[in-house]
Coordinates of C-alpha atoms and ligand atoms in Angstrom, one line a residue:
M1 CA -0.4 22.6 -3.8
R2 CA 3.0 23.3 -2.1
E3 CA 6.0 23.8 -4.5
R4 CA 8.0 20.6 -3.7
D5 CA 4.6 18.5 -4.3
L6 CA 4.0 20.6 -7.6
A7 CA 7.7 19.7 -8.8
M8 CA 7.0 16.2 -7.4
S9 CA 3.8 15.6 -8.9
N10 CA 5.1 15.0 -12.5
Q11 CA 7.5 12.3 -11.2
P12 CA 6.8 8.4 -11.4
F13 CA 5.5 6.7 -8.7
G14 CA 8.6 5.2 -7.3
T15 CA 10.5 8.5 -7.4
R16 CA 7.5 10.0 -5.6
L17 CA 7.6 7.0 -3.0
R18 CA 11.2 7.3 -2.0
A19 CA 10.8 11.0 -1.7
V20 CA 8.3 10.9 0.6
M21 CA 9.8 8.3 2.6
N22 CA 12.9 10.0 2.9
E23 CA 10.9 13.1 3.9
R24 CA 8.7 11.6 6.5
G25 CA 9.9 8.1 7.1
P26 CA 9.0 4.7 5.6
L27 CA 5.7 4.0 7.8
C28 CA 2.8 3.0 5.5
V29 CA -0.5 3.5 7.6
G30 CA -3.2 1.2 6.9
I31 CA -6.6 2.7 7.1
D32 CA -9.0 -0.4 7.8
P33 CA -12.2 0.7 9.7
H34 CA -13.2 -2.6 11.0
A35 CA -16.7 -2.7 12.8
H36 CA -15.0 -3.3 15.9
L37 CA -12.5 -0.5 15.6
L38 CA -15.2 1.8 15.3
D39 CA -16.6 0.1 18.5
A40 CA -13.5 1.0 20.2
W41 CA -13.6 4.6 18.8
D42 CA -17.0 4.7 20.2
L43 CA -18.5 5.4 16.6
P44 CA -21.5 3.7 15.2
D45 CA -21.2 1.3 12.7
T46 CA -22.9 3.5 10.0
P47 CA -21.6 5.6 6.9
E48 CA -21.3 8.5 9.4
G49 CA -19.3 6.4 11.9
L50 CA -17.0 5.4 8.9
A51 CA -16.6 9.0 7.8
S52 CA -15.5 10.3 11.3
F53 CA -13.2 7.5 11.8
T54 CA -11.5 7.8 8.3
Y55 CA -11.2 11.8 8.7
G56 CA -10.0 11.4 12.2
V57 CA -7.0 9.3 10.9
V58 CA -6.7 11.8 8.0
D59 CA -6.5 14.7 10.1
A60 CA -4.2 13.3 12.7
L61 CA -1.7 11.9 10.3
G62 CA -2.1 13.1 7.0
D63 CA 0.8 15.7 7.0
R64 CA 3.2 13.9 9.1
V65 CA 2.9 9.9 7.8
G66 CA 4.2 9.5 4.2
V67 CA 2.1 6.4 3.1
F68 CA -1.3 5.4 3.6
K69 CA -2.9 2.4 2.2
P70 CA -6.9 2.1 2.8
Q71 CA -8.3 -1.1 2.4
S72 CA -11.4 -0.6 0.0
A73 CA -13.3 -3.7 1.4
F74 CA -14.1 -1.7 4.7
F75 CA -15.4 1.2 2.7
E76 CA -17.2 -1.1 0.0
R77 CA -19.3 -2.5 2.9
F78 CA -21.4 0.7 3.1
G79 CA -21.9 0.7 -0.5
S80 CA -22.0 4.0 -2.2
A81 CA -21.8 6.3 1.2
G82 CA -18.5 4.1 1.9
I83 CA -17.1 4.7 -1.5
A84 CA -17.8 8.5 -1.3
V85 CA -15.5 8.4 2.0
L86 CA -12.8 6.5 0.4
E87 CA -12.6 8.9 -2.5
Q88 CA -12.8 12.2 0.0
A89 CA -10.2 10.9 2.1
T90 CA -7.9 9.7 -0.8
A91 CA -8.1 13.1 -2.2
R92 CA -7.5 14.8 1.1
L93 CA -4.4 12.6 1.7
R94 CA -3.0 13.3 -1.6
E95 CA -3.6 17.1 -1.0
A96 CA -1.5 16.8 2.2
G97 CA 1.4 15.3 0.4
A98 CA 0.8 11.6 1.1
V99 CA 1.0 8.8 -1.0
V100 CA -2.1 6.6 -1.3
I101 CA -2.0 3.1 -2.2
I102 CA -5.7 1.8 -2.3
D103 CA -5.8 -2.1 -1.4
A104 CA -8.7 -3.5 -3.5
K105 CA -6.5 -6.7 -4.9
R106 CA -8.1 -6.1 -8.4
G107 CA -7.7 -8.5 -11.2
D108 CA -9.5 -9.9 -14.3
I109 CA -9.3 -10.3 -17.9
G110 CA -7.2 -7.8 -19.8
T111 CA -10.4 -5.6 -21.1
T112 CA -11.7 -5.4 -17.6
M113 CA -8.7 -5.1 -16.0
A114 CA -8.6 -1.6 -18.3
G115 CA -11.9 -0.8 -16.7
Y116 CA -10.3 -1.1 -13.2
A117 CA -7.0 0.7 -14.3
A118 CA -9.3 3.5 -15.4
A119 CA -11.1 3.5 -12.4
Y120 CA -8.0 4.0 -10.0
L121 CA -4.9 5.1 -11.9
S122 CA -6.1 7.7 -14.3
E123 CA -5.5 11.2 -13.0
K124 CA -9.2 12.1 -13.8
A125 CA -10.9 9.4 -12.0
P126 CA -12.8 10.4 -8.9
L127 CA -10.8 7.6 -7.1
A128 CA -7.8 8.4 -8.3
C129 CA -4.8 7.1 -6.4
D130 CA -0.8 6.7 -6.3
A131 CA -0.9 2.9 -6.5
L132 CA -3.2 0.0 -6.3
T133 CA -3.0 -3.5 -5.2
V134 CA -3.6 -6.1 -8.0
S135 CA -3.9 -10.0 -8.3
P136 CA -1.7 -11.7 -10.8
Y137 CA -4.0 -15.1 -10.8
L138 CA -5.5 -14.3 -14.2
G139 CA -1.7 -14.3 -15.5
F140 CA 0.7 -11.7 -15.4
G141 CA 0.1 -10.7 -18.7
S142 CA -3.5 -10.0 -17.7
L143 CA -2.1 -6.9 -16.0
Q144 CA -0.7 -5.1 -18.8
P145 CA -3.5 -2.4 -19.2
A146 CA -3.1 -1.6 -15.6
V147 CA 0.7 -1.5 -16.3
D148 CA 0.2 0.7 -19.6
E149 CA -2.3 3.0 -17.5
A150 CA 0.2 3.4 -14.8
R151 CA 3.0 4.2 -17.1
A152 CA 0.9 7.1 -18.8
S153 CA -0.4 8.7 -15.4
G154 CA 2.8 8.0 -13.3
A155 CA 1.2 5.8 -10.8
G156 CA 2.2 2.7 -9.5
L157 CA 0.9 -1.0 -9.2
F158 CA 1.6 -3.7 -6.5
V159 CA 1.0 -7.1 -7.4
L160 CA 0.3 -9.9 -4.9
A161 CA 3.8 -12.2 -4.7
L162 CA 4.1 -13.7 -1.2
T163 CA 1.4 -13.0 0.9
S164 CA 1.3 -12.3 4.4
N165 CA -1.4 -15.1 5.3
P166 CA -0.7 -18.8 6.0
E167 CA -2.7 -20.0 3.2
G168 CA -0.7 -18.1 0.7
P169 CA 2.0 -20.7 -0.3
Q170 CA -0.5 -23.2 -1.4
F171 CA -0.5 -21.4 -4.8
Q172 CA 2.3 -19.0 -4.5
A173 CA 5.0 -21.7 -3.9
A174 CA 3.7 -24.0 -6.6
R175 CA 5.7 -24.7 -9.9
T176 CA 4.7 -23.1 -13.2
A177 CA 5.7 -24.9 -16.4
D178 CA 9.3 -23.5 -16.6
G179 CA 10.0 -24.5 -13.2
S180 CA 9.8 -21.3 -11.2
T181 CA 7.2 -20.7 -8.4
V182 CA 4.2 -18.9 -9.1
A183 CA 5.7 -15.8 -6.8
G184 CA 9.2 -16.2 -8.6
A185 CA 7.5 -15.7 -11.9
V186 CA 5.3 -12.4 -10.4
L187 CA 8.7 -11.2 -9.0
D188 CA 10.5 -11.9 -12.5
G189 CA 7.9 -9.9 -14.2
L190 CA 8.4 -7.0 -11.7
R191 CA 11.9 -7.0 -12.4
A192 CA 11.4 -6.9 -16.2
L193 CA 9.0 -3.6 -15.6
N194 CA 11.4 -2.0 -13.4
A195 CA 14.3 -2.7 -15.6
D196 CA 14.8 1.1 -16.4
A197 CA 14.2 2.4 -12.9
E198 CA 17.0 4.4 -11.8
D199 CA 16.5 4.0 -7.9
L200 CA 13.1 2.8 -7.4
G201 CA 10.5 1.7 -9.9
S202 CA 6.9 2.1 -9.9
F203 CA 6.1 -1.5 -10.2
G204 CA 6.1 -3.4 -6.6
A205 CA 5.1 -6.7 -5.0
V206 CA 3.2 -7.4 -1.9
V207 CA 5.6 -9.8 0.1
G208 CA 4.1 -10.1 3.7
A209 CA 6.7 -9.2 6.6
T210 CA 5.2 -12.6 8.3
I211 CA 6.9 -15.1 5.5
A212 CA 9.9 -16.9 6.7
K213 CA 13.2 -15.9 5.2
T214 CA 12.7 -16.8 1.4
T215 CA 14.9 -18.3 -1.3
E216 CA 13.1 -16.1 -3.9
N217 CA 15.0 -13.0 -5.4
L218 CA 13.3 -9.9 -3.8
D219 CA 15.4 -7.7 -5.8
I220 CA 12.9 -6.4 -8.3
R221 CA 14.3 -2.9 -8.3
G222 CA 10.7 -1.8 -7.2
P223 CA 9.1 -1.3 -3.6
L224 CA 8.0 -4.1 -1.6
L225 CA 4.9 -3.5 0.3
A226 CA 5.1 -5.6 3.5
P227 CA 1.7 -6.1 5.6
G228 CA 1.8 -8.3 8.6
L229 CA 3.3 -6.1 11.0
G230 CA 1.9 -5.7 14.4
A231 CA -1.2 -7.4 14.7
Q232 CA -0.2 -10.1 12.4
G233 CA 2.9 -10.9 14.4
A234 CA 5.7 -9.5 12.5
T235 CA 7.9 -7.1 14.0
A236 CA 10.3 -4.4 12.9
E237 CA 13.1 -6.2 13.7
S238 CA 12.3 -9.2 11.7
L239 CA 12.3 -7.1 8.5
A240 CA 16.3 -7.5 8.1
D241 CA 15.8 -11.2 8.1
V242 CA 12.9 -11.5 5.8
F243 CA 14.0 -9.1 3.1
G244 CA 17.9 -9.5 3.5
P245 CA 19.6 -6.7 1.1
A246 CA 16.3 -5.7 -0.3
V247 CA 15.0 -4.4 2.8
R248 CA 15.6 -0.6 1.8
N249 CA 13.1 -1.0 -0.8
V250 CA 10.5 -2.2 2.0
V251 CA 7.3 -0.2 2.7
P252 CA 6.1 -1.4 6.0
S253 CA 2.3 -1.4 6.3
S254 CA 0.4 -1.5 9.7
S255 CA -3.2 -1.0 10.2
R256 CA -4.5 -2.1 13.1
E257 CA -1.7 -1.4 15.4
I258 CA -1.5 2.1 14.5
L259 CA -5.4 2.5 14.4
G260 CA -6.2 1.0 17.8
A261 CA -3.8 4.1 19.5
G262 CA -7.2 6.3 18.5
P263 CA -9.5 8.0 18.6
D264 CA -7.2 10.7 20.3
A265 CA -5.2 12.6 17.7
V266 CA -2.1 12.7 19.9
S267 CA -2.1 8.9 20.8
L268 CA -2.3 8.3 16.9
Q269 CA 0.5 10.5 16.1
D270 CA 2.4 8.7 18.9
A271 CA 2.0 5.3 17.9
A272 CA 2.8 6.5 14.2
A273 CA 6.0 8.0 15.3
R274 CA 7.2 5.1 17.7
A275 CA 6.6 2.9 14.7
N276 CA 8.2 5.2 12.1
D277 CA 11.2 5.3 14.1
A278 CA 11.7 1.5 14.6
Y279 CA 11.3 1.1 10.8
R280 CA 13.6 4.1 10.0
T281 CA 16.3 2.2 12.0
V282 CA 15.9 -1.2 10.2
L283 CA 15.5 0.2 6.8
G284 CA 18.4 2.9 7.0
Y285 CA 16.1 6.0 6.4
Ligands
LIG1 O1 -0.3 -10.2 2.1 C1 -1.0 -9.3 2.5 C2 -1.9 -8.6 1.5 C3 -2.6 -7.2 2.2 N1 -2.8 -7.3 3.3 C4 -3.8 -6.4 3.8 O2 -3.1 -5.5 4.9 C5 -3.9 -5.0 5.9 C6 -3.1 -5.7 7.3 O3 -3.6 -5.1 8.3 P1 -3.1 -5.3 9.7 O4 -4.2 -4.8 10.6 O5 -2.2 -4.3 10.0 O6 -2.9 -6.6 9.9 C7 -5.0 -5.6 5.6 O7 -5.7 -4.3 4.8 C8 -4.9 -6.6 4.8 O8 -6.0 -7.0 3.6 C9 -2.4 -8.2 4.1 O9 -2.6 -8.5 5.4 N2 -1.4 -9.3 3.5

């Protein structure tokens, strides 16, 4: 491990995330090995194809992009062989100095949530990552074991708040008993968890870049993971509008748009560099 990485490794997730975005730019590359992308890369839809695709991304971008978001679903569909690739890729990306957010959207009753937290957030776990996406729909409090594990291990969480899909508002805009929206209650919960953070806290929200300008308070003193760029239609220019004064804390995430440039490593690097430059300008890095 390099000296800088060693010094950073004991810092909380939010601090490490800000440092890597300062150093490498804010872009988060989503690793979503869709069957159609394996085909476009001339790879078979098998565990071997999945491994070539994933390690191709890791080798081309692991030491130049700051943040990666592997989508667990596309690894899970190959069973244990797919999970082994996710495990290997996560370890290799972290070794290369990148931050890895596993997008698994876990959520369950508190005791089972503790199991998920141990699986992804404990440093000793085979699948240990820097942060995990979680779902608050069993109640924000059900996430407490993951919050505790994240605090203990210096990891982070991204809680679904205002998702990028058009169906999201059906639940997220609904009102809770105290009159706030469900999304607003999630954002309030995160703001409380980040209350002591100096710059960027470790407890983030998922807020799609595709949502219209929102009246919700996005100032949670934590990162705002923003999928929806590229293939889902949102652009770098739209980020300032959607996120307003909180735009500096956005982690812009793009999967298919970048991955579609492969398999050639230089083309992948060019696509990532172009996207990173556009986000740097808008987010002020
Ligand atoms: O609100 C959400 C939450 C998660 N996602 C995930 O992000 C990527 C988007 O992929 P693109 O190819 O860049 O569209 C994917 O893994 C989703 O599950 C999201 O899109 N929206």
